[in-house]
């Protein structure tokens, strides 16, 4: 996770969207986000199922309280149904597709709450969508709920949607810090450490 500031631009596909569909988190965030986006000029609605004609989709299933792995599996299935509903449209015409989960604001890398690891499949769904729908703008958000109110979380999500640009994987911590996932090659465990003279020679060649 690399700390980064928002770029100051909206996720492509949001402005001009005629139908922005939100799924319900069951905790009030969806309703608050509809109101927050409305104040910022984007009409949105909370729907039980994602309609095939949606121009933008924000899946909030990953914010729902989890009492067991079965709850996480149900949230993942609901998110998959939402993705499948717009798959053909987004593949052919593009759109905005967003998944939101709560696994600590760092995609579980900090190990704060092992029970939330079951929701990680939503991030995988978003990454897959980004590959399969090259015309669509996809964003995967890990928003730590913590002790924040639904309105506070909705404001943080609206800020990310309208200021975070096209960054694919973004973590939003409870304290307001923003970071992005940066892929890096793992070191080869069998690689022999270089001696100081070898490192010096390599640097001279660069």
mmCIF file of C-alpha atoms in Angstrom:
data_model
loop_
_atom_site.group_PDB
_atom_site.id
_atom_site.type_symbol
_atom_site.label_atom_id
_atom_site.label_comp_id
_atom_site.label_asym_id
_atom_site.label_seq_id
_atom_site.Cartn_x
_atom_site.Cartn_y
_atom_site.Cartn_z
ATOM 1 C CA UNK A 1 0.000 0.000 0.000
ATOM 2 C CA UNK A 2 1.509 3.312 -1.138
ATOM 3 C CA UNK A 3 0.178 6.581 0.350
ATOM 4 C CA UNK A 4 -1.144 8.831 -2.398
ATOM 5 C CA UNK A 5 -3.268 11.934 -2.753
ATOM 6 C CA UNK A 6 -6.357 12.007 -4.978
ATOM 7 C CA UNK A 7 -5.754 13.325 -8.485
ATOM 8 C CA UNK A 8 -8.701 15.717 -8.442
ATOM 9 C CA UNK A 9 -10.665 14.104 -11.277
ATOM 10 C CA UNK A 10 -13.790 11.960 -11.293
ATOM 11 C CA UNK A 11 -13.831 8.317 -12.253
ATOM 12 C CA UNK A 12 -14.448 8.262 -16.023
ATOM 13 C CA UNK A 13 -17.986 7.327 -16.898
ATOM 14 C CA UNK A 14 -19.648 8.928 -13.882
ATOM 15 C CA UNK A 15 -20.370 12.370 -15.258
ATOM 16 C CA UNK A 16 -23.028 12.051 -17.895
ATOM 17 C CA UNK A 17 -24.270 8.719 -16.579
ATOM 18 C CA UNK A 18 -28.048 8.627 -16.833
ATOM 19 C CA UNK A 19 -28.514 5.747 -14.430
ATOM 20 C CA UNK A 20 -26.196 5.129 -11.464
ATOM 21 C CA UNK A 21 -27.176 1.984 -9.575
ATOM 22 C CA UNK A 22 -26.085 1.317 -5.992
ATOM 23 C CA UNK A 23 -26.574 -1.941 -4.121
ATOM 24 C CA UNK A 24 -27.562 -1.829 -0.456
ATOM 25 C CA UNK A 25 -24.993 -2.354 2.299
ATOM 26 C CA UNK A 26 -27.709 -2.826 4.912
ATOM 27 C CA UNK A 27 -26.210 -0.178 7.160
ATOM 28 C CA UNK A 28 -27.365 3.109 5.692
ATOM 29 C CA UNK A 29 -24.323 3.936 3.564
ATOM 30 C CA UNK A 30 -26.163 3.364 0.270
ATOM 31 C CA UNK A 31 -28.937 5.804 1.161
ATOM 32 C CA UNK A 32 -26.427 8.358 2.420
ATOM 33 C CA UNK A 33 -24.320 7.980 -0.724
ATOM 34 C CA UNK A 34 -27.352 8.589 -2.943
ATOM 35 C CA UNK A 35 -27.951 11.842 -1.076
ATOM 36 C CA UNK A 36 -24.262 12.808 -1.192
ATOM 37 C CA UNK A 37 -23.951 12.157 -4.917
ATOM 38 C CA UNK A 38 -27.197 14.041 -5.510
ATOM 39 C CA UNK A 39 -25.757 17.091 -3.759
ATOM 40 C CA UNK A 40 -22.812 16.861 -6.128
ATOM 41 C CA UNK A 41 -24.979 16.657 -9.237
ATOM 42 C CA UNK A 42 -25.056 12.903 -9.822
ATOM 43 C CA UNK A 43 -28.441 11.174 -9.656
ATOM 44 C CA UNK A 44 -28.206 7.694 -8.163
ATOM 45 C CA UNK A 45 -30.598 5.096 -6.781
ATOM 46 C CA UNK A 46 -30.440 2.096 -4.467
ATOM 47 C CA UNK A 47 -31.710 -1.046 -6.158
ATOM 48 C CA UNK A 48 -32.161 -4.628 -4.991
ATOM 49 C CA UNK A 49 -30.695 -5.870 -8.292
ATOM 50 C CA UNK A 50 -28.418 -4.102 -10.759
ATOM 51 C CA UNK A 51 -30.372 -3.346 -13.962
ATOM 52 C CA UNK A 52 -28.817 -4.241 -17.324
ATOM 53 C CA UNK A 53 -29.208 -0.652 -18.553
ATOM 54 C CA UNK A 54 -27.166 0.919 -15.743
ATOM 55 C CA UNK A 55 -24.452 3.335 -16.915
ATOM 56 C CA UNK A 56 -22.581 3.155 -13.609
ATOM 57 C CA UNK A 57 -22.660 0.597 -10.796
ATOM 58 C CA UNK A 58 -21.425 0.915 -7.213
ATOM 59 C CA UNK A 59 -21.539 -2.401 -5.359
ATOM 60 C CA UNK A 60 -21.700 -1.768 -1.613
ATOM 61 C CA UNK A 61 -22.273 -5.391 -0.598
ATOM 62 C CA UNK A 62 -18.766 -5.587 0.863
ATOM 63 C CA UNK A 63 -19.635 -3.069 3.583
ATOM 64 C CA UNK A 64 -22.340 -5.271 5.067
ATOM 65 C CA UNK A 65 -21.781 -6.723 8.554
ATOM 66 C CA UNK A 66 -20.353 -10.249 8.463
ATOM 67 C CA UNK A 67 -21.080 -12.846 11.114
ATOM 68 C CA UNK A 68 -19.787 -15.852 9.174
ATOM 69 C CA UNK A 69 -18.087 -16.897 5.928
ATOM 70 C CA UNK A 70 -21.579 -17.608 4.602
ATOM 71 C CA UNK A 71 -22.409 -13.898 4.867
ATOM 72 C CA UNK A 72 -19.315 -13.060 2.850
ATOM 73 C CA UNK A 73 -20.200 -15.684 0.260
ATOM 74 C CA UNK A 74 -23.680 -14.213 -0.066
ATOM 75 C CA UNK A 75 -22.220 -10.725 -0.574
ATOM 76 C CA UNK A 76 -19.835 -12.073 -3.208
ATOM 77 C CA UNK A 77 -22.661 -13.818 -5.052
ATOM 78 C CA UNK A 78 -24.739 -10.645 -5.033
ATOM 79 C CA UNK A 79 -21.813 -8.652 -6.416
ATOM 80 C CA UNK A 80 -21.226 -11.256 -9.111
ATOM 81 C CA UNK A 81 -24.882 -11.055 -10.146
ATOM 82 C CA UNK A 82 -24.536 -7.287 -10.430
ATOM 83 C CA UNK A 83 -21.443 -7.611 -12.596
ATOM 84 C CA UNK A 84 -23.060 -10.230 -14.796
ATOM 85 C CA UNK A 85 -26.111 -8.014 -15.293
ATOM 86 C CA UNK A 86 -24.092 -5.242 -16.952
ATOM 87 C CA UNK A 87 -21.292 -7.369 -18.420
ATOM 88 C CA UNK A 88 -22.386 -7.222 -22.047
ATOM 89 C CA UNK A 89 -23.205 -3.504 -21.911
ATOM 90 C CA UNK A 90 -19.935 -2.556 -20.215
ATOM 91 C CA UNK A 91 -17.874 -4.777 -22.484
ATOM 92 C CA UNK A 92 -19.375 -3.243 -25.600
ATOM 93 C CA UNK A 93 -20.039 0.362 -24.543
ATOM 94 C CA UNK A 94 -18.111 0.963 -21.343
ATOM 95 C CA UNK A 95 -19.373 2.429 -18.097
ATOM 96 C CA UNK A 96 -18.239 2.860 -14.504
ATOM 97 C CA UNK A 97 -17.991 -0.185 -12.238
ATOM 98 C CA UNK A 98 -17.043 0.120 -8.572
ATOM 99 C CA UNK A 99 -16.751 -2.462 -5.818
ATOM 100 C CA UNK A 100 -16.567 -1.379 -2.185
ATOM 101 C CA UNK A 101 -15.493 -3.546 0.724
ATOM 102 C CA UNK A 102 -14.320 -3.143 4.288
ATOM 103 C CA UNK A 103 -11.167 -5.099 4.957
ATOM 104 C CA UNK A 104 -9.387 -2.439 6.987
ATOM 105 C CA UNK A 105 -8.683 0.150 4.305
ATOM 106 C CA UNK A 106 -5.565 -1.742 3.218
ATOM 107 C CA UNK A 107 -7.045 -4.871 1.603
ATOM 108 C CA UNK A 108 -6.256 -6.867 4.724
ATOM 109 C CA UNK A 109 -2.506 -6.340 4.504
ATOM 110 C CA UNK A 110 -2.400 -5.015 8.054
ATOM 111 C CA UNK A 111 -4.235 -8.034 9.455
ATOM 112 C CA UNK A 112 -6.504 -5.890 11.623
ATOM 113 C CA UNK A 113 -9.611 -8.049 11.285
ATOM 114 C CA UNK A 114 -9.192 -11.585 10.024
ATOM 115 C CA UNK A 115 -12.956 -12.068 9.782
ATOM 116 C CA UNK A 116 -13.119 -9.536 6.942
ATOM 117 C CA UNK A 117 -10.697 -11.561 4.812
ATOM 118 C CA UNK A 118 -13.693 -13.522 3.524
ATOM 119 C CA UNK A 119 -14.851 -10.459 1.595
ATOM 120 C CA UNK A 120 -11.632 -10.228 -0.469
ATOM 121 C CA UNK A 121 -13.306 -11.835 -3.458
ATOM 122 C CA UNK A 122 -14.935 -8.509 -4.305
ATOM 123 C CA UNK A 123 -11.542 -6.985 -5.078
ATOM 124 C CA UNK A 124 -10.774 -9.953 -7.322
ATOM 125 C CA UNK A 125 -14.085 -9.385 -9.094
ATOM 126 C CA UNK A 126 -13.152 -5.762 -9.740
ATOM 127 C CA UNK A 127 -9.695 -6.643 -11.033
ATOM 128 C CA UNK A 128 -11.219 -9.232 -13.364
ATOM 129 C CA UNK A 129 -13.766 -6.719 -14.652
ATOM 130 C CA UNK A 130 -10.964 -4.249 -15.386
ATOM 131 C CA UNK A 131 -9.320 -6.831 -17.634
ATOM 132 C CA UNK A 132 -12.446 -8.112 -19.329
ATOM 133 C CA UNK A 133 -14.072 -4.708 -19.946
ATOM 134 C CA UNK A 134 -11.301 -2.488 -21.347
ATOM 135 C CA UNK A 135 -13.836 0.196 -22.325
ATOM 136 C CA UNK A 136 -15.148 0.505 -18.765
ATOM 137 C CA UNK A 137 -13.669 2.471 -15.859
ATOM 138 C CA UNK A 138 -13.258 0.174 -12.874
ATOM 139 C CA UNK A 139 -12.398 1.037 -9.293
ATOM 140 C CA UNK A 140 -11.913 -1.241 -6.290
ATOM 141 C CA UNK A 141 -12.270 0.553 -2.945
ATOM 142 C CA UNK A 142 -11.411 -0.826 0.473
ATOM 143 C CA UNK A 143 -13.101 1.610 2.844
ATOM 144 C CA UNK A 144 -12.570 0.974 6.557
ATOM 145 C CA UNK A 145 -15.861 1.518 8.287
ATOM 146 C CA UNK A 146 -14.513 1.649 11.837
ATOM 147 C CA UNK A 147 -16.561 3.878 14.092
ATOM 148 C CA UNK A 148 -17.663 6.257 11.354
ATOM 149 C CA UNK A 149 -21.275 7.048 10.630
ATOM 150 C CA UNK A 150 -22.985 6.123 7.370
ATOM 151 C CA UNK A 151 -22.882 9.787 6.318
ATOM 152 C CA UNK A 152 -19.125 10.024 6.958
ATOM 153 C CA UNK A 153 -18.436 6.892 4.928
ATOM 154 C CA UNK A 154 -20.684 8.116 2.133
ATOM 155 C CA UNK A 155 -18.786 11.412 2.007
ATOM 156 C CA UNK A 156 -15.451 9.548 1.828
ATOM 157 C CA UNK A 157 -16.720 7.352 -1.001
ATOM 158 C CA UNK A 158 -18.144 10.314 -2.909
ATOM 159 C CA UNK A 159 -14.795 12.100 -2.577
ATOM 160 C CA UNK A 160 -13.010 9.066 -4.006
ATOM 161 C CA UNK A 161 -15.460 8.666 -6.883
ATOM 162 C CA UNK A 162 -15.262 12.342 -7.841
ATOM 163 C CA UNK A 163 -11.643 13.137 -6.945
ATOM 164 C CA UNK A 164 -9.762 9.830 -7.092
ATOM 165 C CA UNK A 165 -9.540 9.507 -10.861
ATOM 166 C CA UNK A 166 -9.014 6.125 -12.496
ATOM 167 C CA UNK A 167 -6.740 4.587 -9.853
ATOM 168 C CA UNK A 168 -7.836 0.954 -9.785
ATOM 169 C CA UNK A 169 -7.265 -0.212 -6.188
ATOM 170 C CA UNK A 170 -7.639 2.359 -3.424
ATOM 171 C CA UNK A 171 -7.618 1.986 0.343
ATOM 172 C CA UNK A 172 -9.441 4.525 2.534
ATOM 173 C CA UNK A 173 -8.572 4.202 6.213
ATOM 174 C CA UNK A 174 -10.752 5.272 9.096
ATOM 175 C CA UNK A 175 -8.426 8.205 9.839
ATOM 176 C CA UNK A 176 -8.915 9.559 6.313
ATOM 177 C CA UNK A 177 -5.581 8.391 4.881
ATOM 178 C CA UNK A 178 -5.673 7.290 1.241
ATOM 179 C CA UNK A 179 -3.365 4.746 -0.348
ATOM 180 C CA UNK A 180 -3.163 2.706 -3.518
ATOM 181 C CA UNK A 181 -1.997 -0.814 -4.226
ATOM 182 C CA UNK A 182 1.319 -1.023 -6.029
ATOM 183 C CA UNK A 183 2.364 -4.392 -7.434
ATOM 184 C CA UNK A 184 5.980 -5.395 -6.808
ATOM 185 C CA UNK A 185 8.047 -8.460 -7.621
ATOM 186 C CA UNK A 186 8.783 -10.618 -4.604
ATOM 187 C CA UNK A 187 12.503 -11.231 -4.032
ATOM 188 C CA UNK A 188 13.869 -14.588 -5.106
ATOM 189 C CA UNK A 189 14.455 -16.509 -1.858
ATOM 190 C CA UNK A 190 17.171 -18.527 -3.561
ATOM 191 C CA UNK A 191 19.059 -15.519 -4.852
ATOM 192 C CA UNK A 192 22.555 -15.294 -3.393
ATOM 193 C CA UNK A 193 23.261 -11.970 -1.613
ATOM 194 C CA UNK A 194 25.815 -9.922 -3.508
ATOM 195 C CA UNK A 195 29.058 -8.889 -1.883
ATOM 196 C CA UNK A 196 29.880 -5.197 -1.653
ATOM 197 C CA UNK A 197 32.396 -5.475 -4.522
ATOM 198 C CA UNK A 198 29.775 -7.066 -6.779
ATOM 199 C CA UNK A 199 27.267 -4.339 -5.962
ATOM 200 C CA UNK A 200 29.824 -1.639 -6.699
ATOM 201 C CA UNK A 201 30.649 -3.226 -10.059
ATOM 202 C CA UNK A 202 26.968 -3.473 -10.921
ATOM 203 C CA UNK A 203 26.417 0.179 -10.074
ATOM 204 C CA UNK A 204 29.305 1.230 -12.297
ATOM 205 C CA UNK A 205 27.653 -0.587 -15.205
ATOM 206 C CA UNK A 206 24.344 1.250 -14.778
#
